Amino acid sequence: MIIRPILTVFCASIIIFASTAALAQGHREIVKPNFEQTIPNLPGKSLVAVEVEYPPGVGSLPHLHAKSAFIYAYVISGEIESKVNDAQVHVYRAGDSWSEPPGASHSISRNASKTRSAKLLAIFVVDTEDKHLTTLVR
């Protein structure tokens, strides 16, 4: 019957699509909201924290941060390779931290290891109405 080969191709297509989607998802950073609160004594400002986990060998696409966002980054585990604006590429290890000015251009942000995960905590002081903390650079 003709239905059996069609069904086989259909099932194989679904399996290939699902595994490709899972693989693609595994090659991106994982961003988890951690905290968000308006700052009572700074009208119009909020404090927002996100955890960014990089699986082995994974990095973020080049991006810009919100024009109002002052950022403090702290490496929780592993090693993060970072380049902000015109600064040189730097590797930060667990316990290291750095800051980024409002509107920073982040051309490199990635796990420095091909075998171990890395995680950082990014804390933003940002205008409360700025809901897009990052914008991809195309």
CSV table of N, CA, C and O in Angstrom, one decimal:
chain,number,residue,atom,x,y,z
A,1,MET,N,0.8,-1.2,0.0
A,1,MET,CA,0.0,0.0,0.0
A,1,MET,C,0.9,1.3,0.0
A,1,MET,O,1.9,1.3,0.5
A,2,ILE,N,0.3,2.3,-0.5
A,2,ILE,CA,1.0,3.6,-0.6
A,2,ILE,C,1.0,4.4,0.7
A,2,ILE,O,1.9,5.2,0.9
A,3,ILE,N,0.1,4.1,1.6
A,3,ILE,CA,0.0,4.8,2.8
A,3,ILE,C,1.2,4.5,3.7
A,3,ILE,O,1.7,5.4,4.4
A,4,ARG,N,1.7,3.3,3.7
A,4,ARG,CA,2.8,2.9,4.6
A,4,ARG,C,4.0,3.7,4.3
A,4,ARG,O,4.6,4.3,5.2
A,5,PRO,N,4.5,3.8,3.0
A,5,PRO,CA,5.7,4.7,2.8
A,5,PRO,C,5.5,6.1,3.1
A,5,PRO,O,6.4,6.8,3.6
A,6,ILE,N,4.3,6.6,2.9
A,6,ILE,CA,4.0,8.0,3.2
A,6,ILE,C,4.0,8.2,4.7
A,6,ILE,O,4.6,9.2,5.2
A,7,LEU,N,3.5,7.3,5.4
A,7,LEU,CA,3.5,7.4,6.9
A,7,LEU,C,4.9,7.3,7.4
A,7,LEU,O,5.3,8.0,8.3
A,8,THR,N,5.7,6.5,6.8
A,8,THR,CA,7.1,6.3,7.2
A,8,THR,C,7.9,7.6,7.0
A,8,THR,O,8.6,8.1,7.9
A,9,VAL,N,7.7,8.3,5.8
A,9,VAL,CA,8.4,9.5,5.5
A,9,VAL,C,7.9,10.6,6.5
A,9,VAL,O,8.7,11.4,7.0
A,10,PHE,N,6.6,10.6,6.8
A,10,PHE,CA,6.0,11.6,7.7
A,10,PHE,C,6.6,11.5,9.1
A,10,PHE,O,7.1,12.4,9.7
A,11,CYS,N,6.7,10.2,9.6
A,11,CYS,CA,7.3,10.0,10.9
A,11,CYS,C,8.8,10.3,11.0
A,11,CYS,O,9.2,11.0,11.9
A,12,ALA,N,9.5,10.0,9.9
A,12,ALA,CA,10.9,10.3,9.9
A,12,ALA,C,11.1,11.8,9.9
A,12,ALA,O,12.0,12.4,10.5
A,13,SER,N,10.3,12.5,9.1
A,13,SER,CA,10.3,14.0,9.1
A,13,SER,C,10.1,14.6,10.5
A,13,SER,O,10.8,15.5,10.9
A,14,ILE,N,9.1,14.1,11.2
A,14,ILE,CA,8.9,14.6,12.5
A,14,ILE,C,10.1,14.4,13.5
A,14,ILE,O,10.5,15.2,14.2
A,15,ILE,N,10.6,13.2,13.4
A,15,ILE,CA,11.8,12.9,14.2
A,15,ILE,C,13.0,13.8,13.9
A,15,ILE,O,13.6,14.3,14.8
A,16,ILE,N,13.2,14.0,12.6
A,16,ILE,CA,14.3,14.9,12.2
A,16,ILE,C,14.1,16.3,12.7
A,16,ILE,O,15.0,16.9,13.2
A,17,PHE,N,12.9,16.8,12.5
A,17,PHE,CA,12.5,18.1,12.9
A,17,PHE,C,12.7,18.3,14.4
A,17,PHE,O,13.3,19.3,14.9
A,18,ALA,N,12.2,17.4,15.2
A,18,ALA,CA,12.2,17.4,16.6
A,18,ALA,C,13.7,17.4,17.1
A,18,ALA,O,14.0,18.2,18.0
A,19,SER,N,14.5,16.5,16.6
A,19,SER,CA,15.9,16.4,17.0
A,19,SER,C,16.7,17.7,16.6
A,19,SER,O,17.5,18.1,17.3
A,20,THR,N,16.4,18.2,15.4
A,20,THR,CA,17.0,19.5,15.0
A,20,THR,C,16.6,20.6,15.9
A,20,THR,O,17.5,21.4,16.3
A,21,ALA,N,15.4,20.7,16.3
A,21,ALA,CA,14.9,21.8,17.2
A,21,ALA,C,15.6,21.6,18.5
A,21,ALA,O,16.0,22.6,19.1
A,22,ALA,N,15.7,20.4,19.1
A,22,ALA,CA,16.3,20.2,20.4
A,22,ALA,C,17.8,20.5,20.3
A,22,ALA,O,18.4,21.1,21.2
A,23,LEU,N,18.4,20.2,19.2
A,23,LEU,CA,19.9,20.5,19.0
A,23,LEU,C,20.1,22.0,18.9
A,23,LEU,O,21.0,22.5,19.6
A,24,ALA,N,19.3,22.7,18.2
A,24,ALA,CA,19.4,24.1,18.0
A,24,ALA,C,19.2,24.8,19.4
A,24,ALA,O,19.9,25.7,19.7
A,25,GLN,N,18.2,24.3,20.2
A,25,GLN,CA,18.0,24.9,21.5
A,25,GLN,C,19.2,24.7,22.4
A,25,GLN,O,19.5,25.5,23.2
A,26,GLY,N,19.9,23.6,22.3
A,26,GLY,CA,21.0,23.2,23.1
A,26,GLY,C,22.3,24.1,22.7
A,26,GLY,O,23.2,24.0,23.4
A,27,HIS,N,22.2,24.8,21.6
A,27,HIS,CA,23.3,25.6,21.2
A,27,HIS,C,23.1,27.1,21.5
A,27,HIS,O,23.7,28.0,20.8
A,28,ARG,N,22.2,27.4,22.4
A,28,ARG,CA,22.0,28.8,22.8
A,28,ARG,C,22.1,28.9,24.3
A,28,ARG,O,21.9,28.0,25.0
A,29,GLU,N,22.3,30.2,24.7
A,29,GLU,CA,22.4,30.4,26.1
A,29,GLU,C,21.0,30.3,26.7
A,29,GLU,O,20.0,30.4,26.0
A,30,ILE,N,20.9,30.0,28.0
A,30,ILE,CA,19.6,29.8,28.7
A,30,ILE,C,19.5,31.0,29.7
A,30,ILE,O,20.3,31.1,30.6
A,31,VAL,N,18.5,31.9,29.4
A,31,VAL,CA,18.3,33.1,30.3
A,31,VAL,C,17.1,32.8,31.2
A,31,VAL,O,16.0,32.6,30.7
A,32,LYS,N,17.3,33.0,32.5
A,32,LYS,CA,16.2,32.8,33.4
A,32,LYS,C,16.1,34.0,34.3
A,32,LYS,O,17.0,34.5,34.9
A,33,PRO,N,14.8,34.6,34.3
A,33,PRO,CA,14.6,35.7,35.2
A,33,PRO,C,14.9,35.3,36.6
A,33,PRO,O,14.6,34.2,37.0
A,34,ASN,N,15.5,36.2,37.4
A,34,ASN,CA,15.9,35.9,38.8
A,34,ASN,C,15.2,36.9,39.7
A,34,ASN,O,14.7,36.5,40.8
A,35,PHE,N,15.1,38.2,39.4
A,35,PHE,CA,14.5,39.2,40.3
A,35,PHE,C,14.1,40.4,39.5
A,35,PHE,O,14.8,40.8,38.5
A,36,GLU,N,13.0,41.1,39.8
A,36,GLU,CA,12.6,42.3,39.2
A,36,GLU,C,11.9,43.2,40.3
A,36,GLU,O,10.9,42.7,40.9
A,37,GLN,N,12.3,44.4,40.5
A,37,GLN,CA,11.7,45.3,41.5
A,37,GLN,C,11.9,46.7,41.1
A,37,GLN,O,13.0,47.1,40.7
A,38,THR,N,10.9,47.5,41.2
A,38,THR,CA,11.1,49.0,41.1
A,38,THR,C,11.9,49.5,42.3
A,38,THR,O,11.9,48.9,43.3
A,39,ILE,N,12.7,50.5,42.1
A,39,ILE,CA,13.6,51.0,43.1
A,39,ILE,C,12.8,52.2,43.7
A,39,ILE,O,12.7,53.3,43.1
A,40,PRO,N,12.4,52.1,45.0
A,40,PRO,CA,11.5,53.1,45.6
A,40,PRO,C,12.1,54.5,45.6
A,40,PRO,O,11.4,55.5,45.4
A,41,ASN,N,13.4,54.6,45.9
A,41,ASN,CA,14.0,55.9,46.1
A,41,ASN,C,14.6,56.5,44.8
A,41,ASN,O,15.3,57.5,44.8
A,42,LEU,N,14.4,55.7,43.7
A,42,LEU,CA,14.8,56.2,42.3
A,42,LEU,C,13.7,56.1,41.4
A,42,LEU,O,13.5,55.1,40.6
A,43,PRO,N,12.8,57.1,41.4
A,43,PRO,CA,11.6,57.0,40.5
A,43,PRO,C,11.9,56.7,39.1
A,43,PRO,O,12.8,57.3,38.5
A,44,GLY,N,11.1,55.8,38.5
A,44,GLY,CA,11.3,55.4,37.1
A,44,GLY,C,12.4,54.4,36.8
A,44,GLY,O,12.7,54.0,35.7
A,45,LYS,N,13.1,53.9,37.9
A,45,LYS,CA,14.2,52.9,37.7
A,45,LYS,C,13.8,51.6,38.4
A,45,LYS,O,13.0,51.6,39.4
A,46,SER,N,14.3,50.5,37.8
A,46,SER,CA,14.1,49.2,38.3
A,46,SER,C,15.4,48.4,38.4
A,46,SER,O,16.4,48.7,37.7
A,47,LEU,N,15.4,47.4,39.3
A,47,LEU,CA,16.5,46.5,39.4
A,47,LEU,C,16.0,45.2,38.8
A,47,LEU,O,15.0,44.7,39.3
A,48,VAL,N,16.7,44.7,37.8
A,48,VAL,CA,16.4,43.4,37.2
A,48,VAL,C,17.6,42.5,37.2
A,48,VAL,O,18.7,42.9,36.8
A,49,ALA,N,17.4,41.3,37.6
A,49,ALA,CA,18.5,40.3,37.6
A,49,ALA,C,18.1,39.1,36.8
A,49,ALA,O,16.9,38.6,36.8
A,50,VAL,N,19.0,38.6,36.0
A,50,VAL,CA,18.8,37.4,35.2
A,50,VAL,C,20.0,36.5,35.3
A,50,VAL,O,21.1,36.9,35.5
A,51,GLU,N,19.8,35.2,35.3
A,51,GLU,CA,20.8,34.2,35.3
A,51,GLU,C,21.0,33.8,33.8
A,51,GLU,O,20.0,33.5,33.1
A,52,VAL,N,22.3,33.8,33.4
A,52,VAL,CA,22.6,33.3,32.0
A,52,VAL,C,23.5,32.1,32.1
A,52,VAL,O,24.6,32.2,32.6
A,53,GLU,N,23.0,31.0,31.6
A,53,GLU,CA,23.8,29.8,31.6
A,53,GLU,C,24.2,29.5,30.2
A,53,GLU,O,23.4,29.5,29.2
A,54,TYR,N,25.5,29.2,30.0
A,54,TYR,CA,26.1,28.8,28.8
A,54,TYR,C,26.5,27.3,28.8
A,54,TYR,O,27.4,27.0,29.5
A,55,PRO,N,25.9,26.5,28.1
A,55,PRO,CA,26.4,25.1,28.0
A,55,PRO,C,27.8,25.1,27.4
A,55,PRO,O,28.2,26.1,26.8
A,56,PRO,N,28.5,24.0,27.4
A,56,PRO,CA,29.9,24.0,26.9
A,56,PRO,C,29.9,24.5,25.4
A,56,PRO,O,29.1,24.0,24.6
A,57,GLY,N,30.8,25.4,25.1
A,57,GLY,CA,31.1,25.9,23.8
A,57,GLY,C,30.0,26.8,23.3
A,57,GLY,O,30.0,27.2,22.1
A,58,VAL,N,29.1,27.2,24.1
A,58,VAL,CA,27.9,28.1,23.6
A,58,VAL,C,28.2,29.5,24.0
A,58,VAL,O,28.8,29.9,25.0
A,59,GLY,N,27.6,30.4,23.1
A,59,GLY,CA,27.7,31.8,23.4
A,59,GLY,C,26.5,32.5,22.9
A,59,GLY,O,25.6,32.0,22.3
A,60,SER,N,26.4,33.8,23.3
A,60,SER,CA,25.3,34.7,22.9
A,60,SER,C,25.6,35.3,21.5
A,60,SER,O,26.7,35.5,21.2
A,61,LEU,N,24.5,35.6,20.8
A,61,LEU,CA,24.7,36.3,19.5
A,61,LEU,C,25.1,37.8,19.9
A,61,LEU,O,24.7,38.2,21.0
A,62,PRO,N,25.8,38.5,19.1
A,62,PRO,CA,26.2,39.9,19.4
A,62,PRO,C,24.9,40.7,19.6
A,62,PRO,O,23.9,40.5,18.9
A,63,HIS,N,25.0,41.5,20.7
A,63,HIS,CA,23.8,42.3,21.0
A,63,HIS,C,24.1,43.6,21.7
A,63,HIS,O,25.3,43.8,22.1
A,64,LEU,N,23.1,44.5,21.8
A,64,LEU,CA,23.2,45.8,22.5
A,64,LEU,C,22.4,45.7,23.7
A,64,LEU,O,21.3,45.0,23.7
A,65,HIS,N,22.8,46.4,24.7
A,65,HIS,CA,22.0,46.5,25.9
A,65,HIS,C,21.1,47.8,25.9
A,65,HIS,O,21.5,48.7,25.2
A,66,ALA,N,20.1,47.8,26.7
A,66,ALA,CA,19.2,48.9,26.7
A,66,ALA,C,20.0,50.2,27.0
A,66,ALA,O,20.9,50.2,27.8
A,67,LYS,N,19.6,51.3,26.4
A,67,LYS,CA,20.3,52.6,26.5
A,67,LYS,C,20.3,53.1,28.0
A,67,LYS,O,21.2,53.8,28.4
A,68,SER,N,19.4,52.6,28.8
A,68,SER,CA,19.3,53.1,30.2
A,68,SER,C,20.0,52.1,31.2
A,68,SER,O,20.0,52.4,32.3
A,69,ALA,N,20.4,50.9,30.6
A,69,ALA,CA,20.8,49.8,31.5
A,69,ALA,C,22.3,49.9,32.0
A,69,ALA,O,23.2,49.8,31.2
A,70,PHE,N,22.5,50.1,33.3
A,70,PHE,CA,23.8,49.9,33.9
A,70,PHE,C,23.8,48.5,34.4
A,70,PHE,O,22.9,48.1,35.0
A,71,ILE,N,24.9,47.7,34.0
A,71,ILE,CA,24.9,46.3,34.3
A,71,ILE,C,26.1,45.9,35.2
A,71,ILE,O,27.2,46.4,34.9
A,72,TYR,N,25.8,45.1,36.2
A,72,TYR,CA,26.8,44.4,37.0
A,72,TYR,C,26.7,42.9,36.7
A,72,TYR,O,25.6,42.4,36.8
A,73,ALA,N,27.8,42.3,36.3
A,73,ALA,CA,27.8,40.9,36.0
A,73,ALA,C,28.7,40.1,36.9
A,73,ALA,O,29.9,40.6,37.2
A,74,TYR,N,28.3,39.0,37.4
A,74,TYR,CA,29.0,38.2,38.3
A,74,TYR,C,29.1,36.7,37.8
A,74,TYR,O,28.0,36.2,37.6
A,75,VAL,N,30.2,36.1,37.7
A,75,VAL,CA,30.4,34.8,37.2
A,75,VAL,C,30.1,33.8,38.4
A,75,VAL,O,30.9,33.8,39.4
A,76,ILE,N,29.1,33.0,38.3
A,76,ILE,CA,28.7,32.1,39.3
A,76,ILE,C,29.5,30.8,39.2
A,76,ILE,O,30.0,30.3,40.2
A,77,SER,N,29.7,30.3,38.0
A,77,SER,CA,30.5,29.1,37.8
A,77,SER,C,31.1,29.1,36.4
A,77,SER,O,30.6,29.8,35.5
A,78,GLY,N,32.2,28.4,36.2
A,78,GLY,CA,32.9,28.3,34.9
A,78,GLY,C,33.6,29.5,34.6
A,78,GLY,O,34.1,30.3,35.4
A,79,GLU,N,33.8,29.7,33.3
A,79,GLU,CA,34.6,30.8,32.7
A,79,GLU,C,33.8,31.4,31.6
A,79,GLU,O,33.4,30.7,30.7
A,80,ILE,N,33.7,32.7,31.6
A,80,ILE,CA,33.0,33.5,30.6
A,80,ILE,C,33.9,34.4,29.8
A,80,ILE,O,34.7,35.1,30.4
A,81,GLU,N,33.9,34.3,28.5
A,81,GLU,CA,34.7,35.2,27.6
A,81,GLU,C,33.8,36.3,27.2
A,81,GLU,O,32.7,36.1,26.7
A,82,SER,N,34.3,37.5,27.4
A,82,SER,CA,33.4,38.7,27.1
A,82,SER,C,34.2,39.8,26.4
A,82,SER,O,35.4,40.0,26.7
A,83,LYS,N,33.5,40.5,25.5
A,83,LYS,CA,34.1,41.7,24.9
A,83,LYS,C,32.9,42.8,24.9
A,83,LYS,O,31.9,42.5,24.3
A,84,VAL,N,33.2,43.9,25.6
A,84,VAL,CA,32.2,44.9,25.6
A,84,VAL,C,32.7,46.2,25.0
A,84,VAL,O,33.9,46.6,25.3
A,85,ASN,N,31.9,46.8,24.1
A,85,ASN,CA,32.4,48.0,23.4
A,85,ASN,C,33.7,47.8,22.7
A,85,ASN,O,33.9,46.8,22.1
A,86,ASP,N,34.7,48.7,22.9
A,86,ASP,CA,36.0,48.6,22.3
A,86,ASP,C,37.0,48.0,23.2
A,86,ASP,O,38.2,48.0,22.8
A,87,ALA,N,36.6,47.4,24.3
A,87,ALA,CA,37.6,46.8,25.2
A,87,ALA,C,38.1,45.5,24.6
A,87,ALA,O,37.5,45.0,23.7
A,88,GLN,N,39.2,45.0,25.2
A,88,GLN,CA,39.8,43.7,24.7
A,88,GLN,C,38.9,42.6,25.2
A,88,GLN,O,38.2,42.7,26.2
A,89,VAL,N,39.0,41.5,24.6
A,89,VAL,CA,38.4,40.2,25.0
A,89,VAL,C,39.0,39.9,26.4
A,89,VAL,O,40.2,39.9,26.6
A,90,HIS,N,38.1,39.5,27.3
A,90,HIS,CA,38.6,39.1,28.7
A,90,HIS,C,37.9,37.9,29.1
A,90,HIS,O,36.7,37.7,28.8
A,91,VAL,N,38.6,37.0,29.8
A,91,VAL,CA,38.0,35.8,30.4
A,91,VAL,C,37.8,36.0,31.9
A,91,VAL,O,38.8,36.3,32.6
A,92,TYR,N,36.6,35.9,32.3
A,92,TYR,CA,36.2,36.0,33.7
A,92,TYR,C,35.9,34.6,34.3
A,92,TYR,O,35.2,33.8,33.7
A,93,ARG,N,36.5,34.4,35.5
A,93,ARG,CA,36.3,33.1,36.1
A,93,ARG,C,35.3,33.2,37.3
A,93,ARG,O,35.0,34.3,37.7
A,94,ALA,N,34.8,32.0,37.8
A,94,ALA,CA,33.9,32.0,38.9
A,94,ALA,C,34.4,33.0,40.0
A,94,ALA,O,35.6,32.9,40.4
A,95,GLY,N,33.5,33.9,40.5
A,95,GLY,CA,33.9,34.8,41.5
A,95,GLY,C,34.3,36.2,41.0
A,95,GLY,O,34.3,37.2,41.7
A,96,ASP,N,34.6,36.3,39.7
A,96,ASP,CA,35.0,37.5,39.0
A,96,ASP,C,33.7,38.3,38.7
A,96,ASP,O,32.6,37.7,38.5
A,97,SER,N,33.9,39.6,38.5
A,97,SER,CA,32.7,40.5,38.2
A,97,SER,C,33.2,41.6,37.3
A,97,SER,O,34.4,41.9,37.3
A,98,TRP,N,32.3,42.3,36.6
A,98,TRP,CA,32.6,43.5,35.9
A,98,TRP,C,31.3,44.3,35.7
A,98,TRP,O,30.2,43.8,36.0
A,99,SER,N,31.4,45.5,35.2
A,99,SER,CA,30.2,46.3,34.9
A,99,SER,C,30.3,46.7,33.4
A,99,SER,O,31.3,46.7,32.8
A,100,GLU,N,29.1,47.1,33.0
A,100,GLU,CA,28.9,47.6,31.6
A,100,GLU,C,28.1,48.8,31.6
A,100,GLU,O,27.1,48.9,32.3
A,101,PRO,N,28.5,49.8,30.8
A,101,PRO,CA,27.8,51.1,30.8
A,101,PRO,C,26.5,51.0,30.0
A,101,PRO,O,26.3,50.1,29.2
A,102,PRO,N,25.6,52.0,30.2
A,102,PRO,CA,24.3,52.0,29.5
A,102,PRO,C,24.6,51.9,28.0
A,102,PRO,O,25.5,52.6,27.5
A,103,GLY,N,23.7,51.2,27.3
A,103,GLY,CA,23.8,51.1,25.8
A,103,GLY,C,25.0,50.3,25.3
A,103,GLY,O,25.4,50.4,24.1
A,104,ALA,N,25.6,49.5,26.2
A,104,ALA,CA,26.9,48.7,25.8
A,104,ALA,C,26.6,47.8,24.6
A,104,ALA,O,25.5,47.2,24.5
A,105,SER,N,27.7,47.7,23.8
A,105,SER,CA,27.6,46.7,22.7
A,105,SER,C,28.4,45.5,23.2
A,105,SER,O,29.6,45.6,23.6
A,106,HIS,N,27.8,44.3,23.1
A,106,HIS,CA,28.4,43.1,23.6
A,106,HIS,C,28.6,42.2,22.4
A,106,HIS,O,27.7,41.4,22.0
A,107,SER,N,29.8,42.3,21.8
A,107,SER,CA,30.1,41.5,20.6
A,107,SER,C,30.5,40.1,20.9
A,107,SER,O,30.3,39.2,20.1
A,108,ILE,N,31.0,39.9,22.1
A,108,ILE,CA,31.4,38.5,22.5
A,108,ILE,C,30.9,38.3,23.9
A,108,ILE,O,31.2,39.1,24.8
A,109,SER,N,30.1,37.2,24.1
A,109,SER,CA,29.7,36.7,25.4
A,109,SER,C,29.5,35.3,25.3
A,109,SER,O,28.5,34.8,24.7
A,110,ARG,N,30.5,34.5,25.8
A,110,ARG,CA,30.4,33.0,25.6
A,110,ARG,C,31.1,32.2,26.6
A,110,ARG,O,32.0,32.8,27.4
A,111,ASN,N,30.8,31.0,26.7
A,111,ASN,CA,31.5,30.0,27.6
A,111,ASN,C,32.9,29.8,27.0
A,111,ASN,O,33.0,29.5,25.8
A,112,ALA,N,33.9,30.0,27.8
A,112,ALA,CA,35.3,29.8,27.4
A,112,ALA,C,35.7,28.3,27.3
A,112,ALA,O,36.7,28.0,26.8
A,113,SER,N,34.8,27.4,27.8
A,113,SER,CA,35.1,26.0,27.9
A,113,SER,C,34.3,25.3,26.9
A,113,SER,O,33.1,25.6,26.7
A,114,LYS,N,34.8,24.3,26.3
A,114,LYS,CA,34.1,23.4,25.3
A,114,LYS,C,33.6,22.2,26.1
A,114,LYS,O,32.9,21.3,25.5
A,115,THR,N,33.9,22.0,27.4
A,115,THR,CA,33.6,20.8,28.1
A,115,THR,C,32.7,21.0,29.4
A,115,THR,O,32.1,20.1,29.9
A,116,ARG,N,32.7,22.3,29.9
A,116,ARG,CA,32.0,22.5,31.2
A,116,ARG,C,31.1,23.7,31.0
A,116,ARG,O,31.3,24.6,30.2
A,117,SER,N,29.9,23.7,31.7
A,117,SER,CA,29.0,24.8,31.6
A,117,SER,C,29.5,26.0,32.4
A,117,SER,O,30.4,25.8,33.2
A,118,ALA,N,28.9,27.1,32.1
A,118,ALA,CA,29.3,28.4,32.8
A,118,ALA,C,28.0,29.1,33.1
A,118,ALA,O,27.0,29.0,32.3
A,119,LYS,N,28.0,29.9,34.2
A,119,LYS,CA,26.8,30.6,34.5
A,119,LYS,C,27.2,32.0,35.1
A,119,LYS,O,28.1,32.1,35.9
A,120,LEU,N,26.4,33.0,34.7
A,120,LEU,CA,26.6,34.3,35.3
A,120,LEU,C,25.3,34.9,35.8
A,120,LEU,O,24.2,34.5,35.3
A,121,LEU,N,25.4,35.9,36.7
A,121,LEU,CA,24.2,36.6,37.1
A,121,LEU,C,24.4,38.0,36.6
A,121,LEU,O,25.5,38.7,36.9
A,122,ALA,N,23.5,38.5,35.8
A,122,ALA,CA,23.5,39.9,35.3
A,122,ALA,C,22.5,40.7,36.0
A,122,ALA,O,21.3,40.4,36.0
A,123,ILE,N,22.9,41.8,36.6
A,123,ILE,CA,22.0,42.7,37.4
A,123,ILE,C,22.0,44.1,36.6
A,123,ILE,O,23.0,44.7,36.4
A,124,PHE,N,20.7,44.5,36.3
A,124,PHE,CA,20.5,45.7,35.5
A,124,PHE,C,19.8,46.7,36.4
A,124,PHE,O,18.9,46.4,37.0
A,125,VAL,N,20.4,47.9,36.4
A,125,VAL,CA,19.6,49.1,36.9
A,125,VAL,C,19.2,49.8,35.6
A,125,VAL,O,20.0,50.2,34.8
A,126,VAL,N,17.8,49.8,35.4
A,126,VAL,CA,17.3,50.2,34.1
A,126,VAL,C,16.0,51.0,34.3
A,126,VAL,O,15.4,50.9,35.3
A,127,ASP,N,15.7,51.8,33.2
A,127,ASP,CA,14.5,52.6,33.2
A,127,ASP,C,13.3,51.5,33.3
A,127,ASP,O,13.4,50.5,32.6
A,128,THR,N,12.4,51.7,34.2
A,128,THR,CA,11.3,50.8,34.4
A,128,THR,C,10.6,50.5,33.1
A,128,THR,O,10.2,49.3,32.9
A,129,GLU,N,10.4,51.4,32.2
A,129,GLU,CA,9.7,51.1,31.0
A,129,GLU,C,10.5,50.4,29.9
A,129,GLU,O,10.0,49.9,28.9
A,130,ASP,N,11.8,50.2,30.1
A,130,ASP,CA,12.7,49.5,29.2
A,130,ASP,C,12.5,48.0,29.5
A,130,ASP,O,13.0,47.4,30.4
A,131,LYS,N,11.7,47.3,28.6
A,131,LYS,CA,11.4,45.9,28.8
A,131,LYS,C,12.3,45.0,28.0
A,131,LYS,O,12.4,43.8,28.2
A,132,HIS,N,13.0,45.6,27.0
A,132,HIS,CA,13.9,44.8,26.2
A,132,HIS,C,15.3,45.1,26.6
A,132,HIS,O,15.9,46.2,26.3
A,133,LEU,N,15.9,44.2,27.4
A,133,LEU,CA,17.2,44.5,28.0
A,133,LEU,C,18.3,44.3,27.0
A,133,LEU,O,19.4,44.9,27.1
A,134,THR,N,18.0,43.5,26.0
A,134,THR,CA,19.0,43.2,24.9
A,134,THR,C,18.3,43.3,23.5
A,134,THR,O,17.1,42.9,23.4
A,135,THR,N,19.1,43.7,22.5
A,135,THR,CA,18.6,43.7,21.1
A,135,THR,C,19.7,43.1,20.3
A,135,THR,O,20.9,43.5,20.4
A,136,LEU,N,19.4,42.1,19.5
A,136,LEU,CA,20.4,41.5,18.6
A,136,LEU,C,20.9,42.5,17.6
A,136,LEU,O,20.2,43.3,17.1
A,137,VAL,N,22.2,42.3,17.4
A,137,VAL,CA,22.9,43.1,16.3
A,137,VAL,C,22.8,42.3,15.0
A,137,VAL,O,23.2,41.1,15.0
A,138,ARG,N,22.3,42.9,14.0
A,138,ARG,CA,22.2,42.1,12.7
A,138,ARG,C,23.2,42.5,11.8
A,138,ARG,O,23.8,43.5,11.7
